Coordinates of C-alpha atoms in Angstrom, one line a residue:
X21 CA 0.0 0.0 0.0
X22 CA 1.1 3.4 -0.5
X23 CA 0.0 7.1 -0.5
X24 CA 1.1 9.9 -2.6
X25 CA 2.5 13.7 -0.9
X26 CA 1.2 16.5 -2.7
X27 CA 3.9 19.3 -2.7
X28 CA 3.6 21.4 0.2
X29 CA 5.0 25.2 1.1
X30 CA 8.9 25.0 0.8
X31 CA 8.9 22.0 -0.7
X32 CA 10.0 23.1 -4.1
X33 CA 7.4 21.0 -5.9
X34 CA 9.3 17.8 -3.9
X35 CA 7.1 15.3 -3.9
X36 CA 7.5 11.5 -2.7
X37 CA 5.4 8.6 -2.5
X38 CA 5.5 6.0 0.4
X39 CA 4.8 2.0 0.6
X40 CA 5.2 -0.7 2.8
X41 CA 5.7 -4.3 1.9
X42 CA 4.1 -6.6 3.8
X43 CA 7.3 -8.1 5.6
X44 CA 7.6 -4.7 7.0
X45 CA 10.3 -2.8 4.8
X46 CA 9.4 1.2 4.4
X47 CA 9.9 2.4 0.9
X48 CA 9.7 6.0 -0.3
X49 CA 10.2 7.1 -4.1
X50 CA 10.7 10.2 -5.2
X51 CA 10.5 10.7 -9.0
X52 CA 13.1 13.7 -10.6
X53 CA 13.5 13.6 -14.5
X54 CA 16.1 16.5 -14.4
X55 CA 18.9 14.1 -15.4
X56 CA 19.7 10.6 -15.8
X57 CA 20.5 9.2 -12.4
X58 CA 18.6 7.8 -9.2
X59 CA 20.2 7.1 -5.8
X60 CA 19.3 3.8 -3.9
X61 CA 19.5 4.8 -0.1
X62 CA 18.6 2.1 2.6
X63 CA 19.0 3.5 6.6
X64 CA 19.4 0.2 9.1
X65 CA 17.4 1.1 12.6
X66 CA 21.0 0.2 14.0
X67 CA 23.9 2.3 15.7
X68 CA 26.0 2.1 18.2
X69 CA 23.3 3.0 20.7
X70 CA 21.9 -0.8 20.6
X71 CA 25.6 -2.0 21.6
X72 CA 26.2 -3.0 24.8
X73 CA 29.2 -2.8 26.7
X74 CA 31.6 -4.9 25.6
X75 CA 30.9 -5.4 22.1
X76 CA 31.2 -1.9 21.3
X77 CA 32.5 -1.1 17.5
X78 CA 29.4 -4.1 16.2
X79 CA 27.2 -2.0 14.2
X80 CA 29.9 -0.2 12.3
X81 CA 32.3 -3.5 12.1
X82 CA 29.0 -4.9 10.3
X83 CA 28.8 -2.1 7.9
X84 CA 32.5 -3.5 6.6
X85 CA 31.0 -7.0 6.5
X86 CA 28.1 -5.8 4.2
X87 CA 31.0 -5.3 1.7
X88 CA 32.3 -8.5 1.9
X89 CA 30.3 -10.7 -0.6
X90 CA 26.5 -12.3 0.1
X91 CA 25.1 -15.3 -0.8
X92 CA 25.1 -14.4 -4.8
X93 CA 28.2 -12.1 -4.9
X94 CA 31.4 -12.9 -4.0
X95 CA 34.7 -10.8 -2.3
X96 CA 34.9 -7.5 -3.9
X97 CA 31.7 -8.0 -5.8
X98 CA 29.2 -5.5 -5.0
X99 CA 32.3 -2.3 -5.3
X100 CA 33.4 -3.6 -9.1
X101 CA 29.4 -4.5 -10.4
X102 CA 28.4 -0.7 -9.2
X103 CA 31.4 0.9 -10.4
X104 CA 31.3 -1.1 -13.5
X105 CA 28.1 0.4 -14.1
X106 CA 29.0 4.2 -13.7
X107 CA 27.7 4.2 -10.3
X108 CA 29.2 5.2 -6.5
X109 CA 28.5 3.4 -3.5
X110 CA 29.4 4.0 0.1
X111 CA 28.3 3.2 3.7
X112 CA 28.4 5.0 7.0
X113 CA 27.7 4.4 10.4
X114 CA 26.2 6.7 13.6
X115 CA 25.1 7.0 17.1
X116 CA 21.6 6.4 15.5
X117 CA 21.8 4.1 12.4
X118 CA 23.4 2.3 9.6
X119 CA 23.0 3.2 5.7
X120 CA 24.6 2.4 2.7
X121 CA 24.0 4.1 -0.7
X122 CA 24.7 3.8 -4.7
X123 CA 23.9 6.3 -6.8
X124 CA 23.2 4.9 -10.8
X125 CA 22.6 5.9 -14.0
X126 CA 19.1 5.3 -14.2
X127 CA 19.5 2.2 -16.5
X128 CA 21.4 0.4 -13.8
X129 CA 18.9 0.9 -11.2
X130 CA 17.7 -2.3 -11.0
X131 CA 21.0 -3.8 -10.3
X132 CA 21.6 -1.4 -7.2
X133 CA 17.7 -2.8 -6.1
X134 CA 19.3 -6.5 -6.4
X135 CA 22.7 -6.2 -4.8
X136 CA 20.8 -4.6 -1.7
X137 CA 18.4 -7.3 -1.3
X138 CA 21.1 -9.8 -2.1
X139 CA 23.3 -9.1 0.9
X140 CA 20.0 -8.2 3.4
X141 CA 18.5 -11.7 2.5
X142 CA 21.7 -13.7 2.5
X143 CA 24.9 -12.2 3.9
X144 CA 25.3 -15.1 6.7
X145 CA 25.6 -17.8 4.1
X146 CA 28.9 -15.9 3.3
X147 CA 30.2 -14.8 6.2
X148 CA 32.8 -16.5 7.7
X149 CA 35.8 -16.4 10.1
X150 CA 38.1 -15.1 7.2
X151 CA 35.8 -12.0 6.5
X152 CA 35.2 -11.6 9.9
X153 CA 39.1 -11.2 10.5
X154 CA 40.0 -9.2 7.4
X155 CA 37.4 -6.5 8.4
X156 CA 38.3 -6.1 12.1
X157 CA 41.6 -5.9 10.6
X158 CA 40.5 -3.2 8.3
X159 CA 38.1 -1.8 11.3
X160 CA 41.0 -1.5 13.5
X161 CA 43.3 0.1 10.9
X162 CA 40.9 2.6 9.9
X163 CA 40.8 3.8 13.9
X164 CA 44.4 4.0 14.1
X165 CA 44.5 6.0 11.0
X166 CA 41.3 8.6 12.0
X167 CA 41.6 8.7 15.8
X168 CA 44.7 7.3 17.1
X169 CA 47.6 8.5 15.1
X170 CA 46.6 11.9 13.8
X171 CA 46.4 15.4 16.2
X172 CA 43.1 15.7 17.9
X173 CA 42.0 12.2 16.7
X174 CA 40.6 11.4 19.6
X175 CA 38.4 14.9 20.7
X176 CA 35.3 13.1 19.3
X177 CA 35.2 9.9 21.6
X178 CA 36.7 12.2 24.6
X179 CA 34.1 14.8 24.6
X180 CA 31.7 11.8 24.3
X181 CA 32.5 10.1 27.0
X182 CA 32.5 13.0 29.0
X183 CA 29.0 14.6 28.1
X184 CA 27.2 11.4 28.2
X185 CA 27.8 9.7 31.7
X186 CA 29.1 5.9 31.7
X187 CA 26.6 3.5 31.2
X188 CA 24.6 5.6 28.9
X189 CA 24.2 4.4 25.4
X190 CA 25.7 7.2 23.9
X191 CA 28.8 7.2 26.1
X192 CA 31.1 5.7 23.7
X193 CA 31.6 6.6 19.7
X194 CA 30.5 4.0 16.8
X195 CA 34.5 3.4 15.8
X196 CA 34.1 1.1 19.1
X197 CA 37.4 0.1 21.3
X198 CA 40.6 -2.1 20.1
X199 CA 39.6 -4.4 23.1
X200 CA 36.2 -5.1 21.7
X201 CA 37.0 -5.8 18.3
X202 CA 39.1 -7.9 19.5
X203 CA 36.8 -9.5 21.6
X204 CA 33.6 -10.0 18.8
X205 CA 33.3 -13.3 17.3
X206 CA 32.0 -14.7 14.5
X207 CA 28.5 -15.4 16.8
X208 CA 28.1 -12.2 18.1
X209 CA 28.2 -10.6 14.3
X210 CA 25.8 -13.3 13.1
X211 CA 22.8 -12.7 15.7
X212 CA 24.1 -9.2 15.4
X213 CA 22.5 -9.5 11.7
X214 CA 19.4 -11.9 12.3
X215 CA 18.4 -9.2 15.0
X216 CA 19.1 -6.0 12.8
X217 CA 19.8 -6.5 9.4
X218 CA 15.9 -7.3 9.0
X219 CA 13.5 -5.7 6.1
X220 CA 11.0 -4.5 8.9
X221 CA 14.3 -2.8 10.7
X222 CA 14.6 -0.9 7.5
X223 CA 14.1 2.2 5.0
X224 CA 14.5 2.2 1.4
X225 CA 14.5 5.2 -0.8
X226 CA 14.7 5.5 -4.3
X227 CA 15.2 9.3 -5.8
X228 CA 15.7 10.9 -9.5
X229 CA 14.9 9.7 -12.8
X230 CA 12.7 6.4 -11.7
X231 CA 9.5 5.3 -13.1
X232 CA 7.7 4.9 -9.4
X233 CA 5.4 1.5 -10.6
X234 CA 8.8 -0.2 -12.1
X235 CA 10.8 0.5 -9.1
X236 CA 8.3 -0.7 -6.6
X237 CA 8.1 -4.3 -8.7
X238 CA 12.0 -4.5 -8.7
X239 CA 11.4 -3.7 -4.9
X240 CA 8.6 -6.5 -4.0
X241 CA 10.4 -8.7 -6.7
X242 CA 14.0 -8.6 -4.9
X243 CA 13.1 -7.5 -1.2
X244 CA 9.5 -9.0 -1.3
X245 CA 10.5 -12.6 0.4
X246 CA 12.9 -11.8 3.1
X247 CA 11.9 -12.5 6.1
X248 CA 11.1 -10.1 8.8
X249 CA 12.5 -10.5 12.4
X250 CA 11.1 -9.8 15.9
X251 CA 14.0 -9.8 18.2
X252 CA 15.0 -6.4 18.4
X253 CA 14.9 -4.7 21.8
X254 CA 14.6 -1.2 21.9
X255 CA 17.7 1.2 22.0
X256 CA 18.1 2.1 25.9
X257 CA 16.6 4.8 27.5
X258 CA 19.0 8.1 25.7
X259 CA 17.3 10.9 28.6
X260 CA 18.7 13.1 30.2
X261 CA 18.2 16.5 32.6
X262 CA 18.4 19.4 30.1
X263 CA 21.8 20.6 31.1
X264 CA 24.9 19.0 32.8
X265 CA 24.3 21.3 36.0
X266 CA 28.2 21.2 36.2
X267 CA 31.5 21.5 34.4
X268 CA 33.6 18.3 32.9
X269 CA 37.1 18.8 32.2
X270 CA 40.3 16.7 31.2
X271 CA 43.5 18.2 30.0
X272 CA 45.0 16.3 27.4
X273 CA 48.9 16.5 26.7
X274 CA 49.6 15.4 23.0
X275 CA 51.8 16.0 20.2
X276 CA 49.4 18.5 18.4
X277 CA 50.6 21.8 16.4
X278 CA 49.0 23.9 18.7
X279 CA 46.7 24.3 22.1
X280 CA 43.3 23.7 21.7
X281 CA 40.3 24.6 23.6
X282 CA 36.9 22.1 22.5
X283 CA 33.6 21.9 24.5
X284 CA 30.3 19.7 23.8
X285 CA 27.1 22.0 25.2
X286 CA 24.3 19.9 25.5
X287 CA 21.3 20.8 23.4
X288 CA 17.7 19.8 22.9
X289 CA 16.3 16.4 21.2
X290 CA 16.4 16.6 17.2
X291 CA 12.9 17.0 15.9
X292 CA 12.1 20.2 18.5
X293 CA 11.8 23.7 17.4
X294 CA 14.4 24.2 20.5
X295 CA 16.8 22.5 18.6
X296 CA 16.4 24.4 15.5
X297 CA 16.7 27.4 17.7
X298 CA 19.8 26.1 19.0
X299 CA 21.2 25.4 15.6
X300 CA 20.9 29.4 14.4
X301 CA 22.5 30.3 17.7
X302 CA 25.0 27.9 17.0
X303 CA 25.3 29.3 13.2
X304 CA 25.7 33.2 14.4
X305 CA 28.2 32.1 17.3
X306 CA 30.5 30.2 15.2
X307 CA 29.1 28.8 11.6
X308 CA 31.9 30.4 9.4
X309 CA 33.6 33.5 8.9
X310 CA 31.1 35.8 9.6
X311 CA 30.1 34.2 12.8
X312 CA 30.9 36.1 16.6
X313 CA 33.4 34.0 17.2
X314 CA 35.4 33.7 14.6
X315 CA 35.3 37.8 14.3
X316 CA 36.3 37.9 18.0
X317 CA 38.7 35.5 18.2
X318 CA 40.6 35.1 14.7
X319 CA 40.1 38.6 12.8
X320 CA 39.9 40.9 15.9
X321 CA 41.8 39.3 18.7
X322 CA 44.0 37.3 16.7
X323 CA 44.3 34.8 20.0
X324 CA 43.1 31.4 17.3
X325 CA 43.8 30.6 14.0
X326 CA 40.1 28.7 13.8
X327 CA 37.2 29.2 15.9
X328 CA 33.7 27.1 15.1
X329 CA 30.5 26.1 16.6
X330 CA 28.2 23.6 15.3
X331 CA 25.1 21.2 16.5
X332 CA 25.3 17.6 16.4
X333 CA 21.7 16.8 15.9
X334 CA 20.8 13.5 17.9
X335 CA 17.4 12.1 17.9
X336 CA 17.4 9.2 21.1
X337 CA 19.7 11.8 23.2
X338 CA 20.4 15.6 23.8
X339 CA 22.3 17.3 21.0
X340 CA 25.9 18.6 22.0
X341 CA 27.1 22.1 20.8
X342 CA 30.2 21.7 19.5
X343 CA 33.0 24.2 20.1
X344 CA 36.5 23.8 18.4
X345 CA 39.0 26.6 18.7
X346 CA 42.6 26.3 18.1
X347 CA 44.9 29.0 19.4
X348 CA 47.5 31.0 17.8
X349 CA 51.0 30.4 18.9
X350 CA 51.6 31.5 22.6
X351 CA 48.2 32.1 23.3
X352 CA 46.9 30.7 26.6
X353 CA 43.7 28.3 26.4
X354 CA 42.2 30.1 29.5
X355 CA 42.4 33.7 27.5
X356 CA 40.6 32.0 24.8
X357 CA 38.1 30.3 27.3
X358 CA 37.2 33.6 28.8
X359 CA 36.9 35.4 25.5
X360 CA 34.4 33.1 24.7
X361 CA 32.3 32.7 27.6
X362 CA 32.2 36.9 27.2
X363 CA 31.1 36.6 23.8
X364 CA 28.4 33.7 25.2
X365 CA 27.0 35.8 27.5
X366 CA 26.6 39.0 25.7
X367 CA 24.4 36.3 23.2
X368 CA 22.6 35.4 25.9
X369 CA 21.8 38.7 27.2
X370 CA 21.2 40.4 23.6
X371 CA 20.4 37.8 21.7
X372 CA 21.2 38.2 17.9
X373 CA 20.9 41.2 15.8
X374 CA 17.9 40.9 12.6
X375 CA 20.9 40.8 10.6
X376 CA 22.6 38.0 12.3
X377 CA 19.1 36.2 12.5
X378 CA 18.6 36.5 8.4
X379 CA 22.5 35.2 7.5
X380 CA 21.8 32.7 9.8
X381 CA 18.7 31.3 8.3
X382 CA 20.0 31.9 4.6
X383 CA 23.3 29.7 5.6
X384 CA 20.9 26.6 7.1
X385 CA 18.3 27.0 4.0
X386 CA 21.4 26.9 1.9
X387 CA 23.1 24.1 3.3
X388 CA 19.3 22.0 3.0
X389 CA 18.9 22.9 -0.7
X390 CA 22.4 21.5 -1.0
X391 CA 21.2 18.5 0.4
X392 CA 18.0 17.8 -1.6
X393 CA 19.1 19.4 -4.7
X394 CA 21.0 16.0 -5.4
X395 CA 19.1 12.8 -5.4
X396 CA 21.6 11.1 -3.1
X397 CA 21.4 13.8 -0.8
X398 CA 17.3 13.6 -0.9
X399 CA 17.3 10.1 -0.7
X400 CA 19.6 10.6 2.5
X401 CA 17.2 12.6 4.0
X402 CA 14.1 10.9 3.1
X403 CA 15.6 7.5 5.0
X404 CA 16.6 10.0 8.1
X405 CA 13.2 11.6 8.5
X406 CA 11.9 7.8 8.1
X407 CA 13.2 6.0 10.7
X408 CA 14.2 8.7 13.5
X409 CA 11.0 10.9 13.7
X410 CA 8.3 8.0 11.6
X411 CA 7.9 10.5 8.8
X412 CA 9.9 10.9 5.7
X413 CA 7.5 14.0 4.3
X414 CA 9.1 16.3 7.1
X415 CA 12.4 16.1 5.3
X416 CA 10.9 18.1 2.0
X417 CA 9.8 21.1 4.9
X418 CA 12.3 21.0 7.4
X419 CA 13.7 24.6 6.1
X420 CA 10.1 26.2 7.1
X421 CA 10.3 24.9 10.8
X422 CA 14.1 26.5 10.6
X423 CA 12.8 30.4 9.1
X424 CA 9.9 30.2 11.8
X425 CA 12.2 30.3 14.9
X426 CA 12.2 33.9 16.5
X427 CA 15.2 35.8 17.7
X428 CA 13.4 35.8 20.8
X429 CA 13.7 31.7 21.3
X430 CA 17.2 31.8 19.4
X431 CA 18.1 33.9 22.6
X432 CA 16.0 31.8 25.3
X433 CA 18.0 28.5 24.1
X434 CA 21.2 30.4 24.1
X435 CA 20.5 31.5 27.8
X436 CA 19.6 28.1 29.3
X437 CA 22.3 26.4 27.4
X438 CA 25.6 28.0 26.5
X439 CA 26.7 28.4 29.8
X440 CA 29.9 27.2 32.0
X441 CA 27.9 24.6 33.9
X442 CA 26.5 22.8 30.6
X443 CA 29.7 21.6 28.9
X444 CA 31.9 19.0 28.8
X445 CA 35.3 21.0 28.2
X446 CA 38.4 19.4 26.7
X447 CA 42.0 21.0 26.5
X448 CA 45.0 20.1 24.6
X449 CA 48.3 21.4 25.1
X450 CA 50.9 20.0 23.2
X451 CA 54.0 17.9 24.6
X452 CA 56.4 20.2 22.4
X453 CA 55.8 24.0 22.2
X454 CA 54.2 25.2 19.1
X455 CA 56.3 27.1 16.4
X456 CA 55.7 30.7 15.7
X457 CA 52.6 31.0 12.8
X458 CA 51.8 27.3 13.0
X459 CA 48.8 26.6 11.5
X460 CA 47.0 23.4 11.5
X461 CA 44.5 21.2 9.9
X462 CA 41.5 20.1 12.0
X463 CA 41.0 16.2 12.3
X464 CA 37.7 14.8 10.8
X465 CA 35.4 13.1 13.1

């Protein structure tokens, strides 16, 4: 069954169409003629919130496994039949969920459709204790490379673990710990699979140049008899009090180019208005060049050679407000910590100019348009809206709920959030003193 969305307000004329097969997997189609391509998205309800302790690093270990053959393709298989169609492919992992994505030229469509349902309805009869070696191998090389070995690697899973108390299932980052990949075994990743890796566990969106009827027969065609499963639990509990009534703090001596000052705020639930109010304070405090802080900081003061500020939305827990400044040589974190807690304040007290308030709805309508004006980037959202808030329609008018938000409740999140005893603050100072004009590049996440 499935219902067609007319094009609402702020849409752009977006439209998309959703279905459900009857073992449970969500489709949604969204048909766009303007050129010769479609994007197969499919979000797992699986992060690393549904890990437990001591088998953290699962869900993202079994997004490598996805790659490693199914029942019909073999080894490298699914990479070389997508790329030898003139398609990309990829798969991340979150807090939240698990997707992987090809976008095709719209002739080769059919085969993304197939390799998907291929590996959803028969990746254990490939898996094995080779596959499930090579990838922790590869799992465990990729966190040396990203975290371990490179300057500020390791912010992410620190701050974590600080604004999320232990225990919660939050607390620890989806790359997972060298002890625990260790400790998986080939058992563990197979009911890891039969629990999660289940059509009614699942979203599928198809976007751009698709005929909607054809798609949804290759869909009930290749996805149509795979079993559904009823052994999921549900993530635990993600709550917690709105702020951190206190302030967390490790110093952490590395051999970084230069002292850095990062703090995680924590921020309302994704899906509120208070969090879209939180992300333009966020966005006139420190999203780009223009921003408070970076005209304070890097243009007036010349005290950091980077300042930003930025939300990471979460849906099952409070959002943290990201702060990442790196100083300029010989400047001292705690001039830089008082320079922004000044700059806090006066936002709190003022709130942001009309000016401020119109850049910093224009920069988060941009950055949306950017996403849906692909059809991999619509498809993305479409899956995102699915499974965290039940509704994939909300992604096409997510921008209107962003332009309604008031100065006024901009300034009334800023005040009962960005303050001293709501962060988790983290300091580096590096083991060798930074040369004169050193300027660095800051470590992805």
């Amino acid at each position: 069954m499935g219902h067609t969305a007319t094009a609402q307000a702020g849409s752009g004329g977006l439209t998309a169409t959703e279905h459900r097969l009857a073992n449970g997997l969500r489709v949604v189609l969204s048909e766009d003629h303007l050129t010769p391509v479609a994007a197969v998205c499919l979000w797992y309800d699986v992060g690393s919130r549904h890990e437990v302790k001591g088998r953290t690093g699962l869900a993202h270990l079994f997004e490598h496994l996805m790659f490693q053959g199914s029942q019909q393709v073999h080894g490298n298989g699914h990479f070389e039949l997508v790329q030898g169609a003139g398609g990309s492919l990829n798969g991340t992992t979150s807090f939240e969920r698990t997707n992987y994505f090809e976008t095709m030229p719209t002739h080769q469509v059919e085969l993304a459709l197939w390799l998907e349902a291929d590996r959803m309805g028969s990746l254990l009869a490939a898996l094995d204790e080779e596959s499930m070696d090579n990838q922790r191998d590869v799992v465990k090389n990729e966190r040396r490379q990203r975290y371990d070995n490179v300057p500020y690697g390791t912010a992410f899973e620190k701050l974590t673990a600080l604004a999320y108390p232990e225990g919660h299932p939050y607390h620890h980052t989806p790359i997972g710990s060298m002890a625990d990949l260790d400790a998986a075994t080939l058992d563990d990743a197979r009911q890891f699979f039969r629990t999660y890796y289940a059509p009614n566990n699942a979203v599928l969106s198809v976007v751009g140049d698709i005929d909607p009827e054809r798609t949804l027969a290759w869909v009930e065609k290749y996805f149509g008899s795979i079993p559904s499963h009823d052994g999921k639990q549900p993530p635990r509990d993600g709550a917690l009090p709105g702020t951190i009534g206190g302030q967390l703090r490790e110093v952490v001596e590395e051999d970084v180019p230069a002292r850095a000052l990062m703090a995680a705020y924590r921020l309302p639930h994704d899906g509120t208005r208070e969090a879209d109010a939180a992300d333009l304070a966020l966005t006139v405090l420190g999203g780009g060049e223009s921003s408070r802080l970076h005209n304070r900081l890097v243009r007036r003061d010349r005290s950091a050679v980077a300042a930003g500020f930025g939300l990471l939305r979460l849906a099952g827990a409070p959002s943290l407000g990201w702060l990442d400044v790196k100083t300029s040589a010989g400047v001292e974190v705690p001039d830089i910590e008082a320079a922004v807690d000044e700059e806090l304040a006066r936002f709190a007290a003022e709130g942001p100019t009309a000016e401020e308030m119109e850049r910093a709805q224009a920069q988060l309508e941009r950055e949306w348009l950017d996403r849906l004006g692909t059809v991999a980037g619509r498809a993305d959202e479409l899956c995102r809206y699915a499974v965290l808030f039940g509704d994939p329609q909300l992604a096409l008018t997510a921008v209107d709920r962003v332009l309604e938000i008031t100065a006024d409740e901009v300034k009334a999140i800023a005040a009962a959030t960005l303050r001293p005893d709501n962060r988790a603050v983290l300091v580096y100072e590096p083991t060798a003193a930074p040369e004169a004009g050193n300027e660095e590049e800051e470590a992805g996440q």
